[in-house]
């Protein structure tokens, strides 16, 4: 795996171990920045301990406990009532990537997330121990091998990569209890592309909390987009949009490993320039990196990808960096590989 920002490329040493911008990999991937309170959680220490998988930096203290127990219970019952594929051998029909003017009415706005029959192009990142953490989704590209997620899923702002080369995979359409099932397989990550504002921990790093990853083809030589479809990115969206946001909460809040979704309206985040804010309950740890799809209608008409989930103060308040021309530059770097 290689790691990139627009001004730097991390090389792979002869023994296959990745080197960070400072020439040394961060030992435990933990967060240590003042801005940590805005993000969904803290990177899990890489010691194999049986603890809940984290997918970014810590959110503000006390925010997670503010939701009523009844809401959590109802969400859990809703998620568990929707069964996924029985095994990884079952291969559901993949969904498309186009956008239509009609055919299906857009989902109505909601105040809490529900289980999502989904777009097959949305899935999870998998580490070398087979554990899933962040959400990711396929982005339409010429080669059909690009996915998007949150930058903090991969390393802290200004820190070193939290994973060694070859440790990450993408599992589109992931679902099921325990280790879950992989209806479209697991696709190896080949390269990671991060904005220099994130790798340098610049003043506006929060506006660059996104990443594009390229995937190797599967054993049959197919690119992921050919198999599961993709959403088309939008680099000039207005901040006030109706979006459908998809994510995979962690096992504590989602024992069936089912994707959830919420359709709601966005507005500019008053605290973070170039960042969107939405209010919808149910987006716990694990949903970081999930796509924000404007004008989503159904699984075959996903609308346009305008950002990915980066953080929030509670499970009912989430943020995303709004894609712009700088995001497009990073995407084009990834899409060219």
CSV table of C-alpha atoms in Angstrom, one decimal:
chain,number,residue,atom,x,y,z
A,1,UNK,CA,0.0,0.0,0.0
A,2,UNK,CA,1.2,3.5,-0.7
A,3,UNK,CA,0.1,6.7,1.0
A,4,UNK,CA,-0.2,10.1,-0.7
A,5,UNK,CA,-1.1,13.7,-0.1
A,6,UNK,CA,-1.0,16.3,-2.9
A,7,UNK,CA,2.5,17.4,-1.9
A,8,UNK,CA,4.0,14.2,-0.5
A,9,UNK,CA,4.1,10.5,-1.3
A,10,UNK,CA,4.9,7.9,1.4
A,11,UNK,CA,7.2,5.2,0.2
A,12,UNK,CA,7.3,1.5,1.1
A,13,UNK,CA,10.5,0.3,2.5
A,14,UNK,CA,12.2,-2.9,1.2
A,15,UNK,CA,10.8,-5.0,4.0
A,16,UNK,CA,7.3,-3.9,3.1
A,17,UNK,CA,6.7,-1.6,6.0
A,18,UNK,CA,5.1,1.8,5.4
A,19,UNK,CA,6.8,5.0,6.5
A,20,UNK,CA,5.0,8.1,7.6
A,21,UNK,CA,5.8,11.7,6.6
A,22,UNK,CA,8.2,12.0,9.5
A,23,UNK,CA,9.9,8.7,8.6
A,24,UNK,CA,8.3,6.6,11.5
A,25,UNK,CA,5.0,5.0,11.9
A,26,UNK,CA,2.8,6.1,14.9
A,27,UNK,CA,3.0,3.3,17.4
A,28,UNK,CA,-0.6,3.0,18.5
A,29,UNK,CA,-2.6,5.2,16.1
A,30,UNK,CA,-4.1,7.2,19.1
A,31,UNK,CA,-5.3,10.8,18.8
A,32,UNK,CA,-3.8,13.7,20.7
A,33,UNK,CA,-5.1,16.9,19.2
A,34,UNK,CA,-7.3,19.7,20.6
A,35,UNK,CA,-9.6,19.2,17.6
A,36,UNK,CA,-10.2,15.6,18.6
A,37,UNK,CA,-13.5,16.4,20.3
A,38,UNK,CA,-15.2,17.0,17.0
A,39,UNK,CA,-14.6,13.6,15.5
A,40,UNK,CA,-16.5,10.3,15.9
A,41,UNK,CA,-14.1,8.3,18.1
A,42,UNK,CA,-10.4,7.5,18.8
A,43,UNK,CA,-8.2,5.3,16.8
A,44,UNK,CA,-8.1,1.9,18.5
A,45,UNK,CA,-4.6,0.8,19.8
A,46,UNK,CA,-3.1,-1.8,17.5
A,47,UNK,CA,-2.5,-4.4,20.3
A,48,UNK,CA,-5.3,-6.9,19.4
A,49,UNK,CA,-7.2,-6.2,22.6
A,50,UNK,CA,-10.8,-7.2,22.6
A,51,UNK,CA,-12.2,-3.7,22.8
A,52,UNK,CA,-14.8,-1.8,20.6
A,53,UNK,CA,-13.3,-0.8,17.3
A,54,UNK,CA,-12.9,2.9,16.9
A,55,UNK,CA,-13.1,4.8,13.6
A,56,UNK,CA,-11.4,8.2,14.2
A,57,UNK,CA,-10.8,10.8,16.8
A,58,UNK,CA,-12.8,11.3,20.0
A,59,UNK,CA,-16.0,13.3,20.1
A,60,UNK,CA,-16.8,15.8,22.9
A,61,UNK,CA,-16.9,14.2,26.3
A,62,UNK,CA,-20.4,13.5,27.6
A,63,UNK,CA,-22.1,13.8,24.2
A,64,UNK,CA,-22.7,10.1,23.6
A,65,UNK,CA,-24.7,9.6,26.8
A,66,UNK,CA,-27.2,12.3,26.0
A,67,UNK,CA,-29.5,10.2,23.9
A,68,UNK,CA,-32.5,8.6,25.7
A,69,UNK,CA,-32.3,4.8,26.2
A,70,UNK,CA,-35.6,4.3,24.5
A,71,UNK,CA,-34.3,5.7,21.2
A,72,UNK,CA,-31.3,3.3,21.3
A,73,UNK,CA,-33.6,0.4,22.1
A,74,UNK,CA,-36.0,1.3,19.2
A,75,UNK,CA,-33.2,1.7,16.8
A,76,UNK,CA,-31.7,-1.7,17.8
A,77,UNK,CA,-35.1,-3.4,17.3
A,78,UNK,CA,-35.4,-1.8,13.9
A,79,UNK,CA,-32.0,-2.9,12.8
A,80,UNK,CA,-32.4,-6.4,14.0
A,81,UNK,CA,-35.7,-6.8,12.3
A,82,UNK,CA,-34.1,-6.6,8.8
A,83,UNK,CA,-32.2,-9.7,7.9
A,84,UNK,CA,-29.2,-9.6,5.5
A,85,UNK,CA,-27.9,-12.3,3.2
A,86,UNK,CA,-27.7,-15.7,4.9
A,87,UNK,CA,-24.0,-16.3,4.0
A,88,UNK,CA,-21.2,-14.9,2.0
A,89,UNK,CA,-22.0,-17.4,-0.8
A,90,UNK,CA,-25.3,-15.5,-1.4
A,91,UNK,CA,-24.6,-12.8,-3.9
A,92,UNK,CA,-27.5,-10.3,-4.1
A,93,UNK,CA,-28.0,-8.3,-7.3
A,94,UNK,CA,-25.6,-5.3,-7.4
A,95,UNK,CA,-27.1,-1.9,-7.8
A,96,UNK,CA,-26.3,0.7,-10.4
A,97,UNK,CA,-24.8,4.2,-10.2
A,98,UNK,CA,-26.9,6.5,-12.4
A,99,UNK,CA,-29.1,9.4,-11.5
A,100,UNK,CA,-32.7,9.8,-12.7
A,101,UNK,CA,-35.1,12.7,-12.9
A,102,UNK,CA,-38.0,10.6,-11.7
A,103,UNK,CA,-38.9,6.8,-11.4
A,104,UNK,CA,-39.0,6.9,-7.6
A,105,UNK,CA,-39.8,9.5,-5.1
A,106,UNK,CA,-37.0,10.6,-2.9
A,107,UNK,CA,-37.1,9.4,0.7
A,108,UNK,CA,-38.9,11.6,3.1
A,109,UNK,CA,-36.8,13.5,5.8
A,110,UNK,CA,-36.4,11.7,9.1
A,111,UNK,CA,-35.2,12.5,12.6
A,112,UNK,CA,-33.6,9.1,13.2
A,113,UNK,CA,-31.8,6.5,11.1
A,114,UNK,CA,-33.4,3.3,9.9
A,115,UNK,CA,-32.1,0.0,8.6
A,116,UNK,CA,-31.1,0.4,4.9
A,117,UNK,CA,-31.6,-2.1,2.1
A,118,UNK,CA,-28.8,-0.1,0.7
A,119,UNK,CA,-26.7,0.6,-2.3
A,120,UNK,CA,-24.3,-2.3,-2.8
A,121,UNK,CA,-21.5,0.2,-3.3
A,122,UNK,CA,-21.5,1.2,0.4
A,123,UNK,CA,-19.5,-1.0,2.8
A,124,UNK,CA,-16.9,-1.1,5.5
A,125,UNK,CA,-13.1,-1.1,5.9
A,126,UNK,CA,-11.6,-4.3,7.3
A,127,UNK,CA,-8.3,-4.6,9.2
A,128,UNK,CA,-5.8,-7.4,9.2
A,129,UNK,CA,-7.7,-9.1,12.1
A,130,UNK,CA,-10.9,-9.2,10.1
A,131,UNK,CA,-12.5,-6.5,12.2
A,132,UNK,CA,-14.6,-3.7,10.5
A,133,UNK,CA,-14.4,-0.1,11.5
A,134,UNK,CA,-15.2,2.8,9.3
A,135,UNK,CA,-17.7,3.1,6.5
A,136,UNK,CA,-16.6,3.7,2.9
A,137,UNK,CA,-18.3,3.8,-0.6
A,138,UNK,CA,-17.4,3.5,-4.2
A,139,UNK,CA,-16.9,6.7,-6.2
A,140,UNK,CA,-17.4,6.7,-9.9
A,141,UNK,CA,-14.0,6.8,-11.6
A,142,UNK,CA,-12.6,6.0,-15.1
A,143,UNK,CA,-10.9,2.9,-13.9
A,144,UNK,CA,-13.6,1.9,-11.4
A,145,UNK,CA,-11.3,1.3,-8.5
A,146,UNK,CA,-11.8,4.4,-6.1
A,147,UNK,CA,-13.6,4.5,-2.8
A,148,UNK,CA,-14.1,7.4,-0.4
A,149,UNK,CA,-13.9,7.5,3.4
A,150,UNK,CA,-12.9,9.9,6.2
A,151,UNK,CA,-9.2,10.8,6.6
A,152,UNK,CA,-9.3,10.3,10.4
A,153,UNK,CA,-10.1,6.6,9.8
A,154,UNK,CA,-6.6,6.2,8.4
A,155,UNK,CA,-4.5,8.5,10.5
A,156,UNK,CA,-4.7,11.4,12.9
A,157,UNK,CA,-4.2,14.9,11.4
A,158,UNK,CA,-0.5,15.5,11.3
A,159,UNK,CA,0.2,11.9,12.4
A,160,UNK,CA,1.6,8.8,10.8
A,161,UNK,CA,-0.4,6.1,9.1
A,162,UNK,CA,-2.2,3.8,11.5
A,163,UNK,CA,-1.9,0.8,9.3
A,164,UNK,CA,0.8,-1.1,7.5
A,165,UNK,CA,0.7,-1.7,3.8
A,166,UNK,CA,-1.6,-4.5,2.8
A,167,UNK,CA,-3.6,-4.5,6.0
A,168,UNK,CA,-6.8,-2.9,4.8
A,169,UNK,CA,-9.6,-4.3,2.7
A,170,UNK,CA,-13.0,-2.9,1.6
A,171,UNK,CA,-16.2,-5.1,2.0
A,172,UNK,CA,-19.1,-3.6,0.0
A,173,UNK,CA,-22.6,-4.7,1.1
A,174,UNK,CA,-21.2,-6.1,4.4
A,175,UNK,CA,-23.9,-7.5,6.7
A,176,UNK,CA,-24.6,-10.2,9.3
A,177,UNK,CA,-24.0,-11.0,13.0
A,178,UNK,CA,-20.5,-11.8,14.4
A,179,UNK,CA,-17.8,-11.5,11.7
A,180,UNK,CA,-20.6,-10.8,9.1
A,181,UNK,CA,-20.8,-11.9,5.5
A,182,UNK,CA,-19.2,-10.4,2.4
A,183,UNK,CA,-21.7,-10.8,-0.5
A,184,UNK,CA,-19.4,-9.1,-3.0
A,185,UNK,CA,-16.1,-10.2,-1.5
A,186,UNK,CA,-13.2,-8.2,0.1
A,187,UNK,CA,-11.1,-5.9,-2.1
A,188,UNK,CA,-7.5,-5.1,-1.1
A,189,UNK,CA,-6.6,-1.4,-0.7
A,190,UNK,CA,-3.6,-0.5,-2.9
A,191,UNK,CA,-3.1,3.2,-2.2
A,192,UNK,CA,-4.4,5.9,0.1
A,193,UNK,CA,-4.7,9.6,-0.8
A,194,UNK,CA,-5.0,12.3,1.8
A,195,UNK,CA,-5.2,16.1,1.5
A,196,UNK,CA,-2.0,17.9,2.6
A,197,UNK,CA,-4.0,20.0,5.0
A,198,UNK,CA,-4.8,16.8,6.9
A,199,UNK,CA,-1.3,15.3,6.8
A,200,UNK,CA,0.2,18.7,7.9
A,201,UNK,CA,-2.5,19.3,10.5
A,202,UNK,CA,-3.2,22.7,9.0
A,203,UNK,CA,-5.5,25.3,10.6
A,204,UNK,CA,-8.3,24.1,8.2
A,205,UNK,CA,-7.6,20.4,8.5
A,206,UNK,CA,-11.2,19.7,9.4
A,207,UNK,CA,-12.3,20.8,5.9
A,208,UNK,CA,-10.1,18.0,4.5
A,209,UNK,CA,-11.3,15.1,6.6
A,210,UNK,CA,-11.8,12.9,3.6
A,211,UNK,CA,-9.7,10.3,1.8
A,212,UNK,CA,-9.7,8.4,-1.5
A,213,UNK,CA,-8.4,4.9,-1.7
A,214,UNK,CA,-7.7,2.7,-4.7
A,215,UNK,CA,-8.5,-1.0,-4.8
A,216,UNK,CA,-6.8,-3.9,-6.5
A,217,UNK,CA,-9.0,-5.9,-8.9
A,218,UNK,CA,-10.5,-9.2,-7.5
A,219,UNK,CA,-9.3,-12.7,-8.4
A,220,UNK,CA,-11.3,-12.5,-11.6
A,221,UNK,CA,-9.7,-9.3,-12.7
A,222,UNK,CA,-12.8,-7.2,-12.1
A,223,UNK,CA,-12.8,-3.7,-10.7
A,224,UNK,CA,-15.1,-3.0,-7.7
A,225,UNK,CA,-17.3,-0.4,-9.6
A,226,UNK,CA,-18.1,-3.0,-12.3
A,227,UNK,CA,-19.4,-5.3,-9.6
A,228,UNK,CA,-21.3,-3.0,-7.2
A,229,UNK,CA,-21.8,0.3,-8.9
A,230,UNK,CA,-20.8,3.8,-7.7
A,231,UNK,CA,-22.0,7.3,-6.8
A,232,UNK,CA,-21.0,10.3,-8.9
A,233,UNK,CA,-19.0,12.9,-7.0
A,234,UNK,CA,-20.2,16.6,-6.9
A,235,UNK,CA,-17.4,19.2,-6.4
A,236,UNK,CA,-19.6,22.3,-6.4
A,237,UNK,CA,-22.6,21.5,-4.2
A,238,UNK,CA,-24.4,24.2,-2.2
A,239,UNK,CA,-24.2,23.6,1.6
A,240,UNK,CA,-28.0,23.5,2.0
A,241,UNK,CA,-29.1,20.1,0.5
A,242,UNK,CA,-31.3,17.2,1.2
A,243,UNK,CA,-29.1,14.2,1.6
A,244,UNK,CA,-29.3,10.5,2.4
A,245,UNK,CA,-26.4,9.5,4.7
A,246,UNK,CA,-25.4,5.9,5.0
A,247,UNK,CA,-23.2,4.2,7.6
A,248,UNK,CA,-22.4,1.1,9.7
A,249,UNK,CA,-22.6,1.8,13.5
A,250,UNK,CA,-20.4,-0.3,15.7
A,251,UNK,CA,-21.5,-3.7,17.0
A,252,UNK,CA,-22.6,-2.3,20.4
A,253,UNK,CA,-25.4,-0.3,18.7
A,254,UNK,CA,-25.7,-2.6,15.6
A,255,UNK,CA,-25.2,-6.3,16.4
A,256,UNK,CA,-26.5,-7.4,13.1
A,257,UNK,CA,-23.9,-5.3,11.2
A,258,UNK,CA,-26.6,-3.7,9.1
A,259,UNK,CA,-26.2,-0.4,7.3
A,260,UNK,CA,-28.4,2.4,8.4
A,261,UNK,CA,-29.5,5.5,6.5
A,262,UNK,CA,-31.2,8.8,7.2
A,263,UNK,CA,-32.6,11.4,4.7
A,264,UNK,CA,-32.5,14.9,6.1
A,265,UNK,CA,-31.5,18.5,5.3
A,266,UNK,CA,-28.0,19.9,5.7
A,267,UNK,CA,-26.8,23.4,6.6
A,268,UNK,CA,-23.4,25.0,7.1
A,269,UNK,CA,-21.7,24.1,10.4
A,270,UNK,CA,-21.3,27.4,12.2
A,271,UNK,CA,-18.2,26.2,14.0
A,272,UNK,CA,-16.3,24.7,11.1
A,273,UNK,CA,-16.0,26.5,7.8
A,274,UNK,CA,-16.6,24.5,4.6
A,275,UNK,CA,-18.3,21.8,6.7
A,276,UNK,CA,-21.9,20.6,6.7
A,277,UNK,CA,-24.1,19.7,9.6
A,278,UNK,CA,-27.0,17.4,9.8
A,279,UNK,CA,-29.3,16.3,12.7
A,280,UNK,CA,-30.4,12.7,12.7
A,281,UNK,CA,-30.1,10.1,15.5
A,282,UNK,CA,-28.4,6.8,15.2
A,283,UNK,CA,-25.0,7.7,13.7
A,284,UNK,CA,-22.7,6.1,16.3
A,285,UNK,CA,-19.1,5.2,16.1
A,286,UNK,CA,-18.4,3.2,12.9
A,287,UNK,CA,-20.4,5.5,10.6
A,288,UNK,CA,-17.4,7.8,9.9
A,289,UNK,CA,-16.6,7.9,6.2
A,290,UNK,CA,-20.2,7.1,5.2
A,291,UNK,CA,-21.4,8.9,2.0
A,292,UNK,CA,-23.6,12.0,2.0
A,293,UNK,CA,-25.7,11.5,-1.1
A,294,UNK,CA,-27.6,14.5,-2.5
A,295,UNK,CA,-30.8,13.8,-4.5
A,296,UNK,CA,-30.7,10.1,-3.6
A,297,UNK,CA,-33.8,8.3,-4.9
A,298,UNK,CA,-33.2,4.6,-4.7
A,299,UNK,CA,-30.4,2.0,-4.9
A,300,UNK,CA,-30.1,2.4,-8.7
A,301,UNK,CA,-30.3,6.2,-8.6
A,302,UNK,CA,-27.9,7.3,-5.9
A,303,UNK,CA,-27.7,10.9,-6.7
A,304,UNK,CA,-24.4,12.7,-6.1
A,305,UNK,CA,-21.7,12.3,-3.4
A,306,UNK,CA,-21.1,15.7,-1.8
A,307,UNK,CA,-19.1,14.6,1.3
A,308,UNK,CA,-18.4,11.9,3.8
A,309,UNK,CA,-19.2,11.7,7.5
A,310,UNK,CA,-16.4,13.0,9.6
A,311,UNK,CA,-17.7,13.6,13.1
A,312,UNK,CA,-20.3,15.2,15.5
A,313,UNK,CA,-21.0,16.0,19.1
A,314,UNK,CA,-23.6,13.3,19.6
A,315,UNK,CA,-25.0,10.4,17.6
A,316,UNK,CA,-27.8,12.7,16.5
A,317,UNK,CA,-25.5,15.5,15.2
A,318,UNK,CA,-23.0,14.7,12.4
A,319,UNK,CA,-20.7,16.7,10.2
A,320,UNK,CA,-19.0,16.3,6.8
A,321,UNK,CA,-16.4,18.3,4.9
A,322,UNK,CA,-18.2,19.7,1.7
A,323,UNK,CA,-16.4,18.4,-1.4
A,324,UNK,CA,-14.9,21.3,-3.5
A,325,UNK,CA,-12.1,21.9,-6.1
A,326,UNK,CA,-9.4,20.8,-3.7
A,327,UNK,CA,-11.2,17.5,-3.1
A,328,UNK,CA,-11.5,17.1,-6.8
A,329,UNK,CA,-7.7,17.4,-7.2
A,330,UNK,CA,-7.2,14.7,-4.7
A,331,UNK,CA,-9.8,12.5,-6.3
A,332,UNK,CA,-8.1,13.0,-9.7
A,333,UNK,CA,-4.8,12.0,-8.2
A,334,UNK,CA,-6.3,8.7,-6.9
A,335,UNK,CA,-8.4,8.1,-10.1
A,336,UNK,CA,-5.2,8.4,-12.2
A,337,UNK,CA,-3.6,5.4,-10.5
